[in-house]
Tab-separated table of C-alpha atoms and ligand atoms in Angstrom:
chain	number	residue	atom	x	y	z
A	40	MET	CA	0.000	0.000	0.000
A	41	ARG	CA	1.221	3.502	-0.804
A	42	GLY	CA	2.052	6.021	1.891
A	43	LEU	CA	2.097	3.755	4.931
A	44	ILE	CA	5.837	3.524	5.578
A	45	GLY	CA	6.700	5.334	8.802
A	46	LYS	CA	3.070	6.030	9.734
A	47	ARG	CA	2.199	5.811	13.412
A	48	VAL	CA	-0.842	3.641	13.985
A	49	LEU	CA	-3.065	3.102	17.020
A	50	VAL	CA	-5.040	-0.148	16.861
A	51	SER	CA	-7.670	-0.293	19.608
A	52	GLY	CA	-8.626	-3.885	20.375
A	53	GLY	CA	-5.288	-4.847	18.867
A	54	SER	CA	-4.591	-7.652	21.332
A	55	SER	CA	-6.751	-10.298	19.631
A	56	GLY	CA	-8.444	-11.395	16.421
A	57	ILE	CA	-8.862	-8.828	13.656
A	58	GLY	CA	-7.032	-6.088	15.580
A	59	LEU	CA	-4.017	-8.314	16.173
A	60	ALA	CA	-3.905	-9.192	12.461
A	61	ALA	CA	-4.254	-5.495	11.583
A	62	ALA	CA	-1.397	-4.572	13.920
A	63	ARG	CA	0.818	-7.152	12.243
A	64	ARG	CA	-0.183	-5.951	8.763
A	65	PHE	CA	0.601	-2.329	9.631
A	66	LEU	CA	3.998	-3.420	10.987
A	67	GLU	CA	4.663	-5.363	7.774
A	68	GLU	CA	3.774	-2.198	5.821
A	69	GLY	CA	6.541	-0.347	7.707
A	70	CYS	CA	4.368	1.428	10.279
A	71	ARG	CA	5.023	1.879	13.984
A	72	VAL	CA	2.142	0.416	15.963
A	73	PHE	CA	0.516	0.850	19.357
A	74	VAL	CA	-2.054	-1.748	20.406
A	75	GLY	CA	-4.849	-1.378	22.953
A	76	GLY	CA	-6.910	-4.080	24.633
A	77	LEU	CA	-9.017	-4.711	27.709
A	78	ASP	CA	-6.788	-7.286	29.371
A	79	ALA	CA	-3.220	-6.337	30.352
A	80	ALA	CA	-1.830	-9.878	30.038
A	81	GLU	CA	-3.374	-10.235	26.556
A	82	VAL	CA	-1.872	-6.896	25.485
A	83	ARG	CA	1.571	-7.967	26.750
A	84	GLN	CA	1.241	-11.267	24.899
A	85	ALA	CA	0.230	-9.462	21.686
A	86	VAL	CA	3.192	-7.075	21.909
A	87	THR	CA	5.540	-10.054	22.374
A	88	GLU	CA	3.974	-11.811	19.375
A	89	LEU	CA	4.178	-8.695	17.210
A	90	ARG	CA	7.710	-7.630	18.110
A	91	PRO	CA	9.422	-9.693	15.372
A	92	TYR	CA	7.486	-7.659	12.777
A	93	GLY	CA	8.535	-4.177	13.878
A	94	GLU	CA	8.347	-1.420	16.467
A	95	VAL	CA	5.337	-2.012	18.697
A	96	SER	CA	4.095	-1.294	22.195
A	97	GLY	CA	0.735	-1.404	23.948
A	98	PHE	CA	-1.535	-0.420	26.799
A	99	ALA	CA	-4.573	-1.952	28.494
A	100	ALA	CA	-7.628	0.215	29.163
A	101	ASP	CA	-11.408	-0.014	28.979
A	102	VAL	CA	-12.442	2.203	26.044
A	103	SER	CA	-16.040	2.433	27.278
A	104	LEU	CA	-14.779	4.755	30.040
A	105	VAL	CA	-13.755	8.350	29.330
A	106	GLU	CA	-10.600	7.905	31.438
A	107	GLY	CA	-9.784	4.610	29.689
A	108	ALA	CA	-10.192	5.985	26.169
A	109	ASN	CA	-8.213	9.130	26.967
A	110	ALA	CA	-5.463	7.151	28.700
A	111	LEU	CA	-5.140	4.866	25.666
A	112	VAL	CA	-4.876	7.755	23.209
A	113	ASP	CA	-2.442	9.670	25.442
A	114	ALA	CA	-0.244	6.580	25.892
A	115	ALA	CA	-0.232	5.960	22.127
A	116	ALA	CA	0.591	9.593	21.298
A	117	GLU	CA	3.431	9.558	23.822
A	118	ALA	CA	4.890	6.224	22.692
A	119	LEU	CA	4.583	6.982	18.959
A	120	GLY	CA	5.235	10.730	19.049
A	121	CYS	CA	1.934	11.279	17.230
A	122	ILE	CA	-0.957	9.288	15.736
A	123	ASP	CA	-1.390	9.287	11.934
A	124	VAL	CA	-3.828	6.367	11.712
A	125	LEU	CA	-6.500	5.031	14.041
A	126	ALA	CA	-7.865	1.523	13.528
A	127	ASN	CA	-10.836	1.940	15.877
A	128	ASN	CA	-11.433	-1.727	16.342
A	129	ALA	CA	-12.286	-2.702	19.950
A	130	GLY	CA	-15.606	-4.460	20.297
A	131	ILE	CA	-17.639	-7.192	21.965
A	132	ALA	CA	-20.506	-9.433	20.890
A	133	TRP	CA	-22.744	-12.120	22.245
A	134	ARG	CA	-26.003	-13.721	21.167
A	135	GLU	CA	-29.229	-13.006	23.027
A	136	PRO	CA	-32.847	-13.042	21.815
A	137	PHE	CA	-34.351	-9.548	21.601
A	138	LEU	CA	-37.032	-10.298	24.205
A	139	GLU	CA	-34.423	-11.441	26.748
A	140	ILE	CA	-31.919	-8.588	26.493
A	141	THR	CA	-31.688	-6.826	29.845
A	142	PRO	CA	-31.176	-3.053	29.973
A	143	GLU	CA	-27.769	-3.759	31.571
A	144	HIS	CA	-26.680	-5.998	28.691
A	145	PHE	CA	-27.945	-3.464	26.143
A	146	ASP	CA	-26.038	-0.690	27.903
A	147	ARG	CA	-22.780	-2.712	28.028
A	148	MET	CA	-22.922	-3.557	24.318
A	149	LEU	CA	-23.528	0.069	23.381
A	150	ALA	CA	-20.956	1.304	25.916
A	151	VAL	CA	-18.099	-0.656	24.367
A	152	ASN	CA	-19.079	-0.833	20.698
A	153	LEU	CA	-20.510	2.658	20.168
A	154	ARG	CA	-19.539	4.891	23.105
A	155	GLY	CA	-16.023	3.430	23.221
A	156	MET	CA	-15.591	3.957	19.506
A	157	PHE	CA	-16.842	7.540	19.840
A	158	LEU	CA	-14.580	8.317	22.797
A	159	VAL	CA	-11.418	6.991	21.132
A	160	ALA	CA	-12.268	8.623	17.789
A	161	GLN	CA	-12.953	11.984	19.413
A	162	ALA	CA	-9.703	11.972	21.382
A	163	VAL	CA	-7.731	10.934	18.287
A	164	GLY	CA	-9.624	13.431	16.095
A	165	ARG	CA	-8.646	16.286	18.426
A	166	HIS	CA	-5.047	15.074	18.361
A	167	MET	CA	-5.030	14.793	14.540
A	168	ILE	CA	-6.442	18.287	14.011
A	169	GLY	CA	-3.434	19.643	15.889
A	170	ARG	CA	-1.144	17.595	13.619
A	171	GLY	CA	-2.788	18.536	10.297
A	172	GLY	CA	-4.729	15.358	9.542
A	173	GLY	CA	-4.754	11.593	9.451
A	174	ALA	CA	-6.919	8.578	8.711
A	175	ILE	CA	-9.516	6.957	10.956
A	176	VAL	CA	-11.091	3.593	10.214
A	177	ASN	CA	-14.009	2.628	12.469
A	178	MET	CA	-15.083	-0.989	12.852
A	179	SER	CA	-18.761	-1.692	12.154
A	180	SER	CA	-20.038	-4.990	10.709
A	181	THR	CA	-22.447	-6.431	8.180
A	182	ASN	CA	-24.624	-6.435	11.322
A	183	GLY	CA	-24.576	-2.640	11.100
A	184	ILE	CA	-26.254	-2.851	7.694
A	185	ALA	CA	-28.693	-5.761	8.034
A	186	GLY	CA	-30.380	-7.277	11.075
A	187	GLU	CA	-29.304	-10.706	12.324
A	188	GLU	CA	-31.420	-12.741	14.736
A	189	ASP	CA	-30.338	-12.684	18.393
A	190	TYR	CA	-28.061	-9.668	17.978
A	191	ALA	CA	-30.419	-6.680	18.427
A	192	HIS	CA	-28.029	-4.934	20.845
A	193	TYR	CA	-24.948	-5.710	18.730
A	194	ASN	CA	-26.718	-4.725	15.492
A	195	ALA	CA	-27.870	-1.450	17.042
A	196	SER	CA	-24.328	-0.655	18.207
A	197	LYS	CA	-22.812	-1.393	14.793
A	198	GLY	CA	-25.537	0.546	12.942
A	199	GLY	CA	-24.641	3.464	15.186
A	200	VAL	CA	-20.974	3.131	14.277
A	201	LEU	CA	-21.842	3.511	10.579
A	202	LEU	CA	-23.577	6.858	11.027
A	203	LEU	CA	-21.033	8.003	13.590
A	204	GLY	CA	-18.400	7.487	10.885
A	205	LYS	CA	-20.355	9.256	8.160
A	206	THR	CA	-20.927	12.275	10.403
A	207	MET	CA	-17.270	12.309	11.438
A	208	ALA	CA	-16.387	12.300	7.729
A	209	VAL	CA	-18.670	15.299	7.110
A	210	GLU	CA	-17.150	17.261	9.994
A	211	LEU	CA	-13.495	16.200	9.890
A	212	GLY	CA	-12.731	16.187	6.150
A	213	ARG	CA	-11.959	19.895	6.268
A	214	TYR	CA	-9.124	19.145	8.700
A	215	GLY	CA	-7.511	16.588	6.404
A	216	ILE	CA	-8.845	13.678	8.449
A	217	ARG	CA	-10.251	10.863	6.296
A	218	VAL	CA	-12.853	8.691	8.026
A	219	ASN	CA	-14.131	5.363	6.741
A	220	THR	CA	-15.891	2.313	8.131
A	221	LEU	CA	-15.243	-1.398	7.790
A	222	CYS	CA	-18.118	-3.875	7.666
A	223	PRO	CA	-16.823	-7.450	7.858
A	224	GLY	CA	-19.090	-10.469	7.754
A	225	TYR	CA	-18.183	-13.730	9.509
A	226	ILE	CA	-14.500	-13.702	10.375
A	227	ARG	CA	-12.768	-16.482	12.303
A	228	THR	CA	-11.659	-14.899	15.609
A	229	PRO	CA	-11.948	-15.551	19.363
A	230	LEU	CA	-15.045	-13.307	19.344
A	231	ASN	CA	-16.806	-15.751	17.041
A	232	ALA	CA	-15.581	-18.707	19.077
A	233	SER	CA	-17.321	-17.283	22.135
A	234	ILE	CA	-20.496	-16.732	20.119
A	235	ALA	CA	-20.371	-20.261	18.772
A	236	GLY	CA	-20.241	-21.568	22.350
A	237	ALA	CA	-20.020	-25.343	22.455
A	238	MET	CA	-20.044	-25.732	18.651
A	239	THR	CA	-16.921	-27.012	16.921
A	240	ASP	CA	-15.432	-24.849	14.170
A	241	GLY	CA	-17.002	-27.149	11.582
A	242	GLU	CA	-20.460	-27.024	13.157
A	243	PHE	CA	-20.285	-23.263	13.554
A	244	GLU	CA	-19.217	-22.777	9.983
A	245	ALA	CA	-21.904	-25.155	8.711
A	246	SER	CA	-24.641	-23.348	10.655
A	247	HIS	CA	-23.440	-19.843	9.842
A	248	VAL	CA	-21.904	-20.143	6.430
A	249	ALA	CA	-24.071	-22.586	4.495
A	250	ASP	CA	-26.289	-20.745	1.998
A	251	ARG	CA	-25.250	-17.409	3.435
A	252	ILE	CA	-21.823	-16.677	1.999
A	253	PRO	CA	-21.362	-17.042	-1.774
A	254	LEU	CA	-17.610	-17.591	-1.366
A	255	GLY	CA	-18.491	-20.584	0.826
A	256	ARG	CA	-16.322	-19.870	3.833
A	257	ALA	CA	-15.793	-17.571	6.791
A	258	GLY	CA	-13.257	-14.787	6.331
A	259	LEU	CA	-9.798	-14.557	7.860
A	260	ALA	CA	-8.647	-11.812	10.202
A	261	GLU	CA	-5.818	-11.124	7.712
A	262	GLU	CA	-8.403	-10.369	5.011
A	263	VAL	CA	-9.926	-7.644	7.169
A	264	ALA	CA	-6.443	-6.412	8.103
A	265	ALA	CA	-5.777	-5.847	4.387
A	266	ALA	CA	-8.889	-3.655	4.178
A	267	TYR	CA	-7.704	-1.659	7.205
A	268	ALA	CA	-4.356	-1.112	5.494
A	269	PHE	CA	-6.023	-0.018	2.245
A	270	LEU	CA	-8.352	2.502	3.906
A	271	ALA	CA	-5.450	3.933	5.935
A	272	SER	CA	-3.161	4.214	2.906
A	273	GLU	CA	-2.753	6.839	0.193
A	274	ASP	CA	-4.284	4.367	-2.240
A	275	ALA	CA	-7.555	5.376	-0.548
A	276	ALA	CA	-6.772	9.127	-0.673
A	277	PHE	CA	-10.237	9.988	-2.119
A	278	VAL	CA	-12.186	7.365	-0.163
A	279	HIS	CA	-13.986	9.242	2.605
A	280	GLY	CA	-17.224	8.664	4.522
A	281	ALA	CA	-17.520	5.239	2.926
A	282	GLU	CA	-18.155	1.757	4.240
A	283	LEU	CA	-16.169	-1.159	2.897
A	284	VAL	CA	-17.930	-4.513	3.165
A	285	VAL	CA	-15.618	-7.544	3.555
A	286	ASP	CA	-18.066	-10.440	3.749
A	287	GLY	CA	-17.498	-12.993	0.973
A	288	GLY	CA	-20.694	-11.759	-0.709
A	289	GLN	CA	-22.988	-12.360	2.269
A	290	LEU	CA	-24.910	-9.073	1.868
A	291	ALA	CA	-25.365	-9.759	-1.837
A	292	VAL	CA	-27.648	-12.714	-1.048
A	293	MET	CA	-31.386	-12.015	-1.101
B	476	NAD	N1	-15.205	-11.626	14.097
B	476	NAD	C1	-16.166	-11.226	13.300
B	476	NAD	O1	-16.829	-12.029	12.633
B	476	NAD	C2	-16.474	-9.762	13.171
B	476	NAD	C3	-17.325	-9.359	12.139
B	476	NAD	C4	-17.634	-8.009	11.998
B	476	NAD	C5	-17.105	-7.086	12.877
B	476	NAD	N2	-16.289	-7.510	13.890
B	476	NAD	C6	-15.767	-6.488	14.781
B	476	NAD	O2	-14.353	-6.496	14.731
B	476	NAD	C7	-13.825	-6.038	15.976
B	476	NAD	C8	-12.807	-7.043	16.476
B	476	NAD	O3	-13.477	-8.273	16.681
B	476	NAD	P1	-12.708	-9.675	16.808
B	476	NAD	O4	-13.589	-10.674	16.162
B	476	NAD	O5	-11.313	-9.521	16.401
B	476	NAD	O6	-12.855	-9.881	18.394
B	476	NAD	P2	-11.810	-10.325	19.526
B	476	NAD	O7	-12.659	-10.715	20.684
B	476	NAD	O8	-10.841	-11.311	18.977
B	476	NAD	O9	-11.023	-8.969	19.843
B	476	NAD	C9	-11.676	-7.895	20.474
B	476	NAD	C10	-10.652	-6.858	20.898
B	476	NAD	O10	-11.351	-5.767	21.514
B	476	NAD	C11	-10.814	-5.549	22.817
B	476	NAD	N3	-11.858	-5.072	23.731
B	476	NAD	C12	-13.034	-5.658	24.049
B	476	NAD	N4	-13.688	-4.923	24.959
B	476	NAD	C13	-12.911	-3.846	25.219
B	476	NAD	C14	-13.019	-2.723	26.074
B	476	NAD	N5	-14.101	-2.541	26.858
B	476	NAD	N6	-12.017	-1.823	26.105
B	476	NAD	C15	-10.914	-1.983	25.326
B	476	NAD	N7	-10.746	-3.011	24.490
B	476	NAD	C16	-11.731	-3.933	24.440
B	476	NAD	C17	-10.271	-6.885	23.270
B	476	NAD	O11	-9.320	-6.724	24.313
B	476	NAD	C18	-9.670	-7.396	21.960
B	476	NAD	O12	-8.411	-6.810	21.757
B	476	NAD	C19	-15.024	-5.841	16.890
B	476	NAD	O13	-15.389	-4.471	16.882
B	476	NAD	C20	-16.100	-6.688	16.244
B	476	NAD	O14	-17.404	-6.240	16.554
B	476	NAD	C21	-15.949	-8.819	14.044
């Protein structure tokens, strides 16, 4: 990808799954990377795993809290010198029928997936304005575009992320900050493993993938990482306020 060498990248939720793959991809593109995550031991483990690929450090904080989001962005800005790219990736998911979702569960889903994304993006946006621009990629989902059974709270949070990103694009473009949104479909990560519960990989894939994904398989974290790299790069210099769907054709099915 053009224009990524030397860029300083904050990957929130970079200690696992898609974020971990994105952190590695940015390192392979010649970036310096700072990873966030909820669990300190997992962040340490990720940094150790990523070190062979380049200059990386990390910090654990809960992005749903104002202090957590600000501490993460401050730590990244200090470690990297500045932030050119934000992969705003941290998120949670679990299945629950609409009629059984408690207000507490609804609040937690929105607090991490929408409020957390807003808090990190706002802190980074303020930082980037002072630096003359940058690129922000927010993580939504195909579940932010179409409803999936048993995910009303998750779907609502990811739908919110889409319009958060479009509005950020409208307001921040004038400062040289490009804002785009990623919408992956089914990607093999620990998040999906927890959703699948007792199912084996094969059973999960059969129940979720059959008839739903024209390419006939779940996606890989590396395939979403490539989309992060593209949207952050100069190859996407005129891509702004857009959503990029990475779903093996799932949303193309009627
Ligand atoms: N896996 C999929 O199929 C899929 C599809 C579409 C979108 N997504 C989205 O991609 C993102 C990454 O998902 P994943 O599948 O890699 O999940 P994952 O569980 O492997 O990783 C989630 C990351 O978010 C971090 N995180 C969770 N809660 C946090 C909090 N309160 N504060 C700070 N960090 C927190 C975790 O520490 C971890 O680093 C999420 O936003 C998810 O909604 C995933």
